Coordinates of C-alpha atoms and ligand atoms in Angstrom, one line a residue:
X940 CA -213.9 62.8 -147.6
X941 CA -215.9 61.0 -150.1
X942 CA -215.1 58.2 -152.0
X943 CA -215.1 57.6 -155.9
X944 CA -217.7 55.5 -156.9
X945 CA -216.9 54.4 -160.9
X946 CA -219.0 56.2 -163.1
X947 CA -222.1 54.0 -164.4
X948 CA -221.2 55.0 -168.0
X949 CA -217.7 52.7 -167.9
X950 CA -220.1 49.8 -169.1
X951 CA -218.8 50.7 -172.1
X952 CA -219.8 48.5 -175.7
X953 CA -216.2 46.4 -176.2
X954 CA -215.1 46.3 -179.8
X955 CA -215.8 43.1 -181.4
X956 CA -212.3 41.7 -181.6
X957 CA -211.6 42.5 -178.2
X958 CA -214.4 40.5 -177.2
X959 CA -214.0 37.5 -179.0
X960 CA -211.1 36.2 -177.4
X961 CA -212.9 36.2 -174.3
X962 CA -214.1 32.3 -174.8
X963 CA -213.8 30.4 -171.9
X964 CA -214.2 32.6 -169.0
X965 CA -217.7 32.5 -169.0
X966 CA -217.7 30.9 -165.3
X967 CA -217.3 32.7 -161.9
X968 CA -213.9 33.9 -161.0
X969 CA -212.1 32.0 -158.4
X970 CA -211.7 33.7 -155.4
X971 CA -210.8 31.1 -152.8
X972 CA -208.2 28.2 -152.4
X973 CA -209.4 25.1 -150.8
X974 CA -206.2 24.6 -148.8
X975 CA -204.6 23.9 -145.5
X976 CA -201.3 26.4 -145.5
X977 CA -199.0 24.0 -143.5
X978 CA -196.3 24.5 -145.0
X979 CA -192.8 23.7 -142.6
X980 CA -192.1 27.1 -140.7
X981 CA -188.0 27.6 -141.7
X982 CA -186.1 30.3 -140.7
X983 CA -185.9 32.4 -143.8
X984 CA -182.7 33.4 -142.1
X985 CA -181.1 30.0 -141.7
X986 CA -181.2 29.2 -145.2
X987 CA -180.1 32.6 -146.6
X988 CA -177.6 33.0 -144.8
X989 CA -175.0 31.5 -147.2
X990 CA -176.2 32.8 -149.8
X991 CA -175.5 36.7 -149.3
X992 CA -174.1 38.7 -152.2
X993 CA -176.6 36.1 -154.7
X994 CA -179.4 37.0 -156.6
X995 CA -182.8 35.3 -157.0
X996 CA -181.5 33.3 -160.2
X997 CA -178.5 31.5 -158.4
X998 CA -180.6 30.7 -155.3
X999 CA -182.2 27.0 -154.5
X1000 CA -184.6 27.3 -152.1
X1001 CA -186.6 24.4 -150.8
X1002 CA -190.0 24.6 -152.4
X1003 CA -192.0 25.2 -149.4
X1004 CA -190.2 29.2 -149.3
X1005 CA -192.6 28.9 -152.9
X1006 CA -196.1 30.4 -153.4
X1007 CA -198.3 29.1 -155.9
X1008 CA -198.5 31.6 -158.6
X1009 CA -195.6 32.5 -161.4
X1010 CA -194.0 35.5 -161.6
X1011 CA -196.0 35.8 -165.0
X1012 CA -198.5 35.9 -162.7
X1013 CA -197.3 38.4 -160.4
X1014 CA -197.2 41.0 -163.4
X1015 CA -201.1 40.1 -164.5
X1016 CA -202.3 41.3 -160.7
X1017 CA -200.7 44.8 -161.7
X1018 CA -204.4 45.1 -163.2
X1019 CA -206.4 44.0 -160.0
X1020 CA -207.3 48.0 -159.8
X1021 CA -207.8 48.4 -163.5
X1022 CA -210.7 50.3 -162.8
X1023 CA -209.2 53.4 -162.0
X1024 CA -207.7 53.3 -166.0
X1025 CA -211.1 53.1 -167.1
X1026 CA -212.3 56.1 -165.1
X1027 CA -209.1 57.9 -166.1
X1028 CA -210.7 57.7 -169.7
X1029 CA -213.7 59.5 -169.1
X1030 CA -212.1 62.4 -167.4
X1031 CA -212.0 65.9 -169.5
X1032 CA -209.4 67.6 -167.0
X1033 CA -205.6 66.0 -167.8
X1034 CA -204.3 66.5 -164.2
X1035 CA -207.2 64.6 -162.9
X1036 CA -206.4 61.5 -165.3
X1037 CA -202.8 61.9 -164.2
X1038 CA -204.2 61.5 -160.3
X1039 CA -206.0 58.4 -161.4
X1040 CA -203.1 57.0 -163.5
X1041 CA -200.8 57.6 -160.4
X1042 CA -203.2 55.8 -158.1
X1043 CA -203.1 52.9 -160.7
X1044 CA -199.3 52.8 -160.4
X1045 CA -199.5 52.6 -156.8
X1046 CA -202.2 50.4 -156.5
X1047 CA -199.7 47.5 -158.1
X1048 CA -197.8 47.3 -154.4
X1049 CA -200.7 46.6 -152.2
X1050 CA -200.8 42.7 -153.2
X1051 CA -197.5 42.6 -152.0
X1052 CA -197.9 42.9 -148.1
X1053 CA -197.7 39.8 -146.7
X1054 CA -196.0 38.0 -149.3
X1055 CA -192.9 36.8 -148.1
X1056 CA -192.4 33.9 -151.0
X1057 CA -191.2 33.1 -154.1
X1058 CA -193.4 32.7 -157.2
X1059 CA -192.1 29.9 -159.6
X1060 CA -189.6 30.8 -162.5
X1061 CA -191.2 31.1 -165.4
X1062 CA -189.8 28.4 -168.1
X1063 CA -188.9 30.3 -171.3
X1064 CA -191.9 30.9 -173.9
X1065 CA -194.3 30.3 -170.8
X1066 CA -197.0 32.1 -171.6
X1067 CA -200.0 33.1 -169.5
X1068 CA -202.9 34.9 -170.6
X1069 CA -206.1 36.5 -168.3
X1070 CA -209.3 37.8 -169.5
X1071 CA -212.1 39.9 -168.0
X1072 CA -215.4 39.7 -169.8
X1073 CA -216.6 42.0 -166.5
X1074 CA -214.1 44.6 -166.6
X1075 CA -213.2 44.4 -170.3
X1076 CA -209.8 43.6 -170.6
X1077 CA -207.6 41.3 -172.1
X1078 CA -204.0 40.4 -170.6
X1079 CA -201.3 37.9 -172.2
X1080 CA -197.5 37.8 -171.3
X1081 CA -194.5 35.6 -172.6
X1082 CA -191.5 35.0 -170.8
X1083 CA -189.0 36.1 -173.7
X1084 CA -185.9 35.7 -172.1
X1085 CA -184.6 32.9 -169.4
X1086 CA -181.2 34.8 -168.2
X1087 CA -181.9 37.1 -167.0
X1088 CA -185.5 36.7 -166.5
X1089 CA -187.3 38.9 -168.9
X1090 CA -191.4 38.6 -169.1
X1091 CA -193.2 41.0 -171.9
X1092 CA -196.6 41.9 -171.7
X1093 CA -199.6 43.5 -173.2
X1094 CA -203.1 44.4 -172.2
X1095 CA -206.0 45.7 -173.9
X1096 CA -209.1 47.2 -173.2
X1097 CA -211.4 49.6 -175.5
X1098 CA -210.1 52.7 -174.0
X1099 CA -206.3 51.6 -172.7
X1100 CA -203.3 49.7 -173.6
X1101 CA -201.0 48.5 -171.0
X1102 CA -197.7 46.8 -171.7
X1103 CA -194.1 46.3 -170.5
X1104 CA -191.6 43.9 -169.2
X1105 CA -191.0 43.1 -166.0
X1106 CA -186.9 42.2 -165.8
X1107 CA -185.7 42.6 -162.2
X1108 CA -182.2 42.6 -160.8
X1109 CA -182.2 41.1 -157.1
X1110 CA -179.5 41.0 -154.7
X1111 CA -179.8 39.5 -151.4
X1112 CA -177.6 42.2 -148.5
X1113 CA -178.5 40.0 -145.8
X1114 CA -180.1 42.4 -143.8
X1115 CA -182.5 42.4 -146.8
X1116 CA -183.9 41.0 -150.6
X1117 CA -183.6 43.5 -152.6
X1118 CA -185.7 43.2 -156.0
X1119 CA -185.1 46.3 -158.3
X1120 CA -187.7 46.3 -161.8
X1121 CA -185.9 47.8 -164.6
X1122 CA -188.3 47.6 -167.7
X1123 CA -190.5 51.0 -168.2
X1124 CA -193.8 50.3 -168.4
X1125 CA -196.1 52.0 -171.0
X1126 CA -199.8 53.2 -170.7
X1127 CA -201.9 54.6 -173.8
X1128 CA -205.2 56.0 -172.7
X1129 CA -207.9 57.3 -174.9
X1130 CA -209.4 60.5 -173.7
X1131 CA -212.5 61.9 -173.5
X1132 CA -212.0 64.1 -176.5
X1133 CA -210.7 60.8 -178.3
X1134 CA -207.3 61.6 -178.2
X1135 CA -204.5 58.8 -177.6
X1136 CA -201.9 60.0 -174.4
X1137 CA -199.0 58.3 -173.9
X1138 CA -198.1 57.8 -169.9
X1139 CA -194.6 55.8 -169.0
X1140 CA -193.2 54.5 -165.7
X1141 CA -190.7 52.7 -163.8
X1142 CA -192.0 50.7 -160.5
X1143 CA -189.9 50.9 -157.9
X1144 CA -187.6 48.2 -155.3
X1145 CA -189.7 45.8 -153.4
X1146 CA -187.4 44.1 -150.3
X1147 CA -187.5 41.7 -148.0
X1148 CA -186.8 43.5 -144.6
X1149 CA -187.0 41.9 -141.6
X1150 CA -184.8 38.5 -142.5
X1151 CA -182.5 38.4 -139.6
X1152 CA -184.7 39.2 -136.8
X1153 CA -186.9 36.6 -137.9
X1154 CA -190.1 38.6 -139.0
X1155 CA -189.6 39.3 -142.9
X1156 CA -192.2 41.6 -144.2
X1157 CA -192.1 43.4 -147.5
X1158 CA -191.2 46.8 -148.2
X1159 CA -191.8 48.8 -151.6
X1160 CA -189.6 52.2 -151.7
X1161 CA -188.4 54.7 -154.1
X1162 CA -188.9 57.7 -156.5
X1163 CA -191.7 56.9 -158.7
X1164 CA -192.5 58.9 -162.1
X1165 CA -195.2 59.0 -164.3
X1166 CA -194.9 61.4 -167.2
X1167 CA -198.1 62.1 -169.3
X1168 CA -195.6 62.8 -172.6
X1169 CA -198.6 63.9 -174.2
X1170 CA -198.8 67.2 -172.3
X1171 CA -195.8 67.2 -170.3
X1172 CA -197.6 66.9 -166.7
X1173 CA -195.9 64.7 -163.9
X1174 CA -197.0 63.2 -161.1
X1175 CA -193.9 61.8 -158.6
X1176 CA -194.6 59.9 -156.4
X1177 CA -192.3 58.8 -153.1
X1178 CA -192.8 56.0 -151.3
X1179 CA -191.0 55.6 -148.3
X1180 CA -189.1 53.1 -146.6
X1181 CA -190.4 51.1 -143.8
X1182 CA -187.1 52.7 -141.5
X1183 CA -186.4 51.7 -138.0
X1184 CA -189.5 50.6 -136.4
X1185 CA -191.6 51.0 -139.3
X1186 CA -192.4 54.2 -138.6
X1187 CA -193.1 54.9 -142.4
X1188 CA -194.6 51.7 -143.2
X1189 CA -196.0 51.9 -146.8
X1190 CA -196.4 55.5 -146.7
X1191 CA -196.6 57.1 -150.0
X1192 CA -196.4 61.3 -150.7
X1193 CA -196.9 62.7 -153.9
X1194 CA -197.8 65.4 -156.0
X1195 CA -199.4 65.9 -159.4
X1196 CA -197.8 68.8 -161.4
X1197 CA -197.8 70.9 -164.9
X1198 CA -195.4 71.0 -167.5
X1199 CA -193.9 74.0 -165.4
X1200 CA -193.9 72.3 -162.6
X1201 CA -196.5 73.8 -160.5
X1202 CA -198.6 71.0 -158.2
X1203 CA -202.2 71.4 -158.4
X1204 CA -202.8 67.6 -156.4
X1205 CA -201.3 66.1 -153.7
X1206 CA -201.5 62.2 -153.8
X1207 CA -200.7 61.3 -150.3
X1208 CA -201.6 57.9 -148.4
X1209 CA -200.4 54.3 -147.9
X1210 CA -199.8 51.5 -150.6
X1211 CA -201.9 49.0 -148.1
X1212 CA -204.8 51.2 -147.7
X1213 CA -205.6 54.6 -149.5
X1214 CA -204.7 57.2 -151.1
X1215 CA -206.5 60.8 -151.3
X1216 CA -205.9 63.5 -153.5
X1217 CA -206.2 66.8 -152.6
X1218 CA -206.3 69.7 -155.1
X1219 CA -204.6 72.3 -153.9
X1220 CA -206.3 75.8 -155.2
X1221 CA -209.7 74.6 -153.3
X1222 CA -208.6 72.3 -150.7
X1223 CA -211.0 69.4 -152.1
X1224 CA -209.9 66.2 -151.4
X1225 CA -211.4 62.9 -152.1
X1226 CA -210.2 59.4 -151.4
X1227 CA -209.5 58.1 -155.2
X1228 CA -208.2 54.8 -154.5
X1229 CA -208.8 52.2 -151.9
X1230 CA -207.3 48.8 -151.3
X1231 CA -209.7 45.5 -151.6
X1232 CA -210.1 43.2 -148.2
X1233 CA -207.9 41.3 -147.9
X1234 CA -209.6 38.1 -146.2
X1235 CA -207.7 35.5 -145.2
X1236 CA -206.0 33.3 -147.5
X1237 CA -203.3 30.5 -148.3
X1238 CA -200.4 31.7 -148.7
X1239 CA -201.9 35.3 -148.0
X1240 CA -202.6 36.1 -151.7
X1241 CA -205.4 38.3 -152.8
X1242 CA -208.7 37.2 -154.2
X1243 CA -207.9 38.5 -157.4
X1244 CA -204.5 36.9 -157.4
X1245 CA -206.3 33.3 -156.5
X1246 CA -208.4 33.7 -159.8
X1247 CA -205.5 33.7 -161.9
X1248 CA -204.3 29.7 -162.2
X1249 CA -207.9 28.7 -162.0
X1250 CA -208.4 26.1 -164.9
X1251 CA -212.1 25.9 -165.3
X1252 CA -213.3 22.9 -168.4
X1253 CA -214.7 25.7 -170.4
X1254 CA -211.2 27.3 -170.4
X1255 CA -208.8 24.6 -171.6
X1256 CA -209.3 23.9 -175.0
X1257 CA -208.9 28.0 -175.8
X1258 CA -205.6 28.1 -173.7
X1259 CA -201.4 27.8 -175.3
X1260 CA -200.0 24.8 -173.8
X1261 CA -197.6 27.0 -173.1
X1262 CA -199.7 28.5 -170.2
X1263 CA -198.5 28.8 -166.8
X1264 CA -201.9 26.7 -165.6
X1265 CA -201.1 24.1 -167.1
X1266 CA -197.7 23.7 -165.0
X1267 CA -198.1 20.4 -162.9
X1268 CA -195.4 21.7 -160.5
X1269 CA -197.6 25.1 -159.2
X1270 CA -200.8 22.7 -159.9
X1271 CA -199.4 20.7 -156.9
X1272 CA -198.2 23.1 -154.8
X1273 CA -201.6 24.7 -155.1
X1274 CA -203.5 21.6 -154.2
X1275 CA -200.8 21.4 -150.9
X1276 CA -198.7 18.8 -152.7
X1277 CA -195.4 19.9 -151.7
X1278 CA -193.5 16.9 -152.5
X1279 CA -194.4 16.7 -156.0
X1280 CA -194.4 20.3 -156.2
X1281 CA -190.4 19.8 -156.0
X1282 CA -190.0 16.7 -157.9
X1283 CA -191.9 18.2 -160.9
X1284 CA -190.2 21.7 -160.4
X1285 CA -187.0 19.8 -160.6
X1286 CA -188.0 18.3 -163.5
X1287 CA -188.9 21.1 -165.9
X1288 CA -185.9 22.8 -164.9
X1289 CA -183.7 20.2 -165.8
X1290 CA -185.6 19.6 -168.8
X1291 CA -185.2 23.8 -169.8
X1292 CA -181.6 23.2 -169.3
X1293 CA -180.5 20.5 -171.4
X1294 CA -182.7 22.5 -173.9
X1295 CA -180.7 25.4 -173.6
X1296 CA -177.5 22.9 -173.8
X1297 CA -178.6 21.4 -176.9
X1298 CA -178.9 25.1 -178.4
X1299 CA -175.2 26.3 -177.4
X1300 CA -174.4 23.1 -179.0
X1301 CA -176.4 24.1 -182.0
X1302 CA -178.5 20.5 -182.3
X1303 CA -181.6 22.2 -181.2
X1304 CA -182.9 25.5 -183.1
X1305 CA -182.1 29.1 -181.7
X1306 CA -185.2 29.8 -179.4
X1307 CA -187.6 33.0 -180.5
X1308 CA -190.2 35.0 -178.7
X1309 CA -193.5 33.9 -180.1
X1310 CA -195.9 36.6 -179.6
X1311 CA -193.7 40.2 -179.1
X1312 CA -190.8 41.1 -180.6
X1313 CA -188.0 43.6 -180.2
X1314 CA -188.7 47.3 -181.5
X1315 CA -188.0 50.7 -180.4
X1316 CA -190.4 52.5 -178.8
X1317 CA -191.7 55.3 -181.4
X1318 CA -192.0 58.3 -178.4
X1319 CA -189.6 56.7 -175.6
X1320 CA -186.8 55.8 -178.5
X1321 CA -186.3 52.9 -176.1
X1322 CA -186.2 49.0 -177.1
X1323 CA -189.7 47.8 -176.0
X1324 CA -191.2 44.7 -176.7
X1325 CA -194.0 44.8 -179.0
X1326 CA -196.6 42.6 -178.9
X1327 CA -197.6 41.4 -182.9
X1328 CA -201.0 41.0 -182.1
X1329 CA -201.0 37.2 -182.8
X1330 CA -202.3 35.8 -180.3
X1331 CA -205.6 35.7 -180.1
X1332 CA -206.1 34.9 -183.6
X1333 CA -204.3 32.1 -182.9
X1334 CA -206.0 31.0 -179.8
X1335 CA -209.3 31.7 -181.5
X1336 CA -208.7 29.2 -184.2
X1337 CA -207.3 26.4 -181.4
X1338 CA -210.8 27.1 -179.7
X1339 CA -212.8 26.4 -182.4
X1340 CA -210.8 23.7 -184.0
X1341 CA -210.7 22.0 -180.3
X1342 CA -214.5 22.4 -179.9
X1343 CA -214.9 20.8 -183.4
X1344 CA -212.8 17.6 -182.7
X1345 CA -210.1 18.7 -185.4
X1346 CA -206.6 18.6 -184.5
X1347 CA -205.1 21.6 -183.7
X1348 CA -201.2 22.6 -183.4
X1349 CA -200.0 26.0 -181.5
X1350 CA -197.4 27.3 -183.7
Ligands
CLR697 C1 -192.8 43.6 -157.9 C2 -193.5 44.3 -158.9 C3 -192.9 44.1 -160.3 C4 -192.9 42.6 -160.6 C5 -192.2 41.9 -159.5 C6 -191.2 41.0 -159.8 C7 -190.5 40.2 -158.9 C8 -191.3 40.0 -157.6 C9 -191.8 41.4 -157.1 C10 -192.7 42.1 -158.1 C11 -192.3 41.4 -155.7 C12 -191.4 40.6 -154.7 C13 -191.0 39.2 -155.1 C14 -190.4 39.4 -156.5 C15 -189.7 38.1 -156.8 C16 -189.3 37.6 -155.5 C17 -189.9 38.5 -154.4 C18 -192.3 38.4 -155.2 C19 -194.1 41.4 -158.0 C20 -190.2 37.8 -153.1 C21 -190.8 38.6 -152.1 C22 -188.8 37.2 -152.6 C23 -189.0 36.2 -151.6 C24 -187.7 35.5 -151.3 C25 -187.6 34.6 -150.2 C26 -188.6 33.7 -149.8 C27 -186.2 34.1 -150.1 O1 -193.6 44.7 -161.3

């Protein structure tokens, strides 16, 4: 087996507009927390166990069942492997891009071992946006929609476009957390002959397993498709469930196949580890996609998912106030503050409800989406969000007018 290193040439010049909004992540990304994880051990079990037949919206949990990120947040570490889009791009041979964009899709699960806790609710019109000078993307998402939960996002690069919503139905069974995604997710890659493809997904249920027996653990499973629409190729991929024992812990098995269905790749590995393709007709296989260390970490997040509520100086005065980092209730909890974690959680969310009583009542405005709106999708025919584009104008002109001491007010 050998393993894929990224081509040199994905240094890549970034268009001009897609670099500008990159103000204020000039600094080194945060990798590490500096905090002691002792949160009180409950039994997940003890808690949940009235609660069977609810889903994730009509459950109160005491804060310490919390992780310091927002579920805005959980969507943005979709691109922690964004990498293997980029190297999709410069690859003549369609089925091969398909291999890399399936890898992609699977590479979303493997920051979810280990996880077992709830990111914060997202208020509505939270927004949270995450930029990569480095890798040469851009990333915002709004929360558009407060019941049920809807976030829409949008990310950018020179040579992709990723968006979608993430809008998941969760019922708790009691012998497991069920979280099913229902948004499709949308990926438009620029080829090597300069053509745009059009690739479109749904992810697949994430549990909690384990609950009663008093060692939850998450499990990913289902059918997952990714159709190139372009050219009519597929790749499915099955992951399968954990079963009795584990004996299929996180294994994934896939192929990669024409429009007529033939399969020239297998994709074949585990969503916490590898995956290797193997193409068929010469028996090649190489490993194309390989998980990041995990070293160990509060609240066992990744690396990559500790940079993303880091509030560097450089980076306020370019951020919405509407950002998730600016959130005093996941600012505590992430500096071990449990306490005021809750009181400030409790807060905001009382606060977002006599909002939303005020609007029923009609003596506050309707709310709007800020930065997408609702269109149907011109190849899926399916209601999408779009996003207008907006928003780093906008946060370009608060930048400036912030580092020039003029008052500035985010529309
Ligand atoms: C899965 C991938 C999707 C976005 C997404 C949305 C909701 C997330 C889910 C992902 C992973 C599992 C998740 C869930 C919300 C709650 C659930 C974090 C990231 C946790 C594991 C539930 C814990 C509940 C107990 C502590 C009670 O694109």
């Amino acid at each position: 087996l050998r393993v894929l290193e990224p081509p040199a040439a994905v240094v890549h010049t970034p268009k001009s507009d897609v670099t500008i909004s990159f103000h204020g992540y000039e600094g080194p990304v945060r990798t590490n927390l500096n905090l002691k994880d002792d949160r009180p051990k409950l039994s997940l079990w003890n808690i949940l166990k009235s609660m069977i037949g609810k889903d994730m919206t009509k459950m109160t949990l005491p804060v310490s069942f919390n992780e310091p990120t927002s579920l805005l947040q959980r969507v943005a570490e979709d691109m922690e492997y964004s990498e293997l889009l980029n190297m999709a791009a410069l690859c003549p041979d369609s089925l091969r891009r398909l291999v890399l964009v399936g890898a992609f899709a699977a590479s979303e699960y493997s920051s979810t071992l280990l996880r077992v806790a709830k990111p914060f609710n997202p208020l509505l019109g939270e927004t949270f946006e995450y930029c990569r000078p480095d890798l040469k993307y851009r990333f915002i998402i709004e929360q558009v929609s407060h019941h049920p939960p809807i976030g829409a996002a949008f990310v950018e690069s020179d040579y992709w476009r990723y968006y979608g919503e993430s809008n998941v139905k969760s019922k708790f069974y009691g012998k497991s957390f069920d979280i099913r995604p229902l948004g499709t997710w949308y990926l438009e890659l620029k080829n090597p002959s300069g053509q745009f493809e059009l690739y479109t997904w749904k992810k697949i249920t994430s549990s909690v397993v384990g609950i009663v027996l008093g060692s939850p653990t998450i499990d990913n499973y289902g059918l997952m498709e990714i159709i190139n629409h372009t050219t009519g190729e597929v790749c499915v991929m099955d992951f399968k469930p954990r079963g009795w024992r584990g004996t299929n812990a996180y294994e994934v098995k896939g192929t990669v196949q024409t429009a007529d269905d033939t399969p020239v790749y297998t994709l074949v590995g585990h969503w916490n580890d590898k995956l290797v393709a193997r193409k068929l007709d010469s028996n090649q296989s190489e490993v194309v996609w390989q998980a990041h260390d995990r070293p160990p970490r509060p609240f066992n997040l990744t690396p990559f998912a500790i940079s993303l509520n880091a509030l560097p100086d450089s980076l306020k005065p370019w951020l919405a106030p509407t950002d998730t980092r600016f959130r005093p209730d996941q600012r505590a909890m992430e500096l071990g503050q449990y306490d005021l974690a809750a009181t400030e959680k409790n807060r905001l969310e009382e606060k977002q409800r006599s909002k939303r009583k005020a609007r029923e009542e009609g003596t506050l405005a309707e709310w709007k989406p800020r930065w997408f709106q609702l269109s149907e999708h011109p190849v899926t025919r399916e209601d999408y969000w779009e996003f207008t584009g907006e928003y780093w104008d906008i946060r370009e002109q608060a930048g400036r007018a912030h580092l020039a001491g003029e008052e500035f007010r985010w529309p």
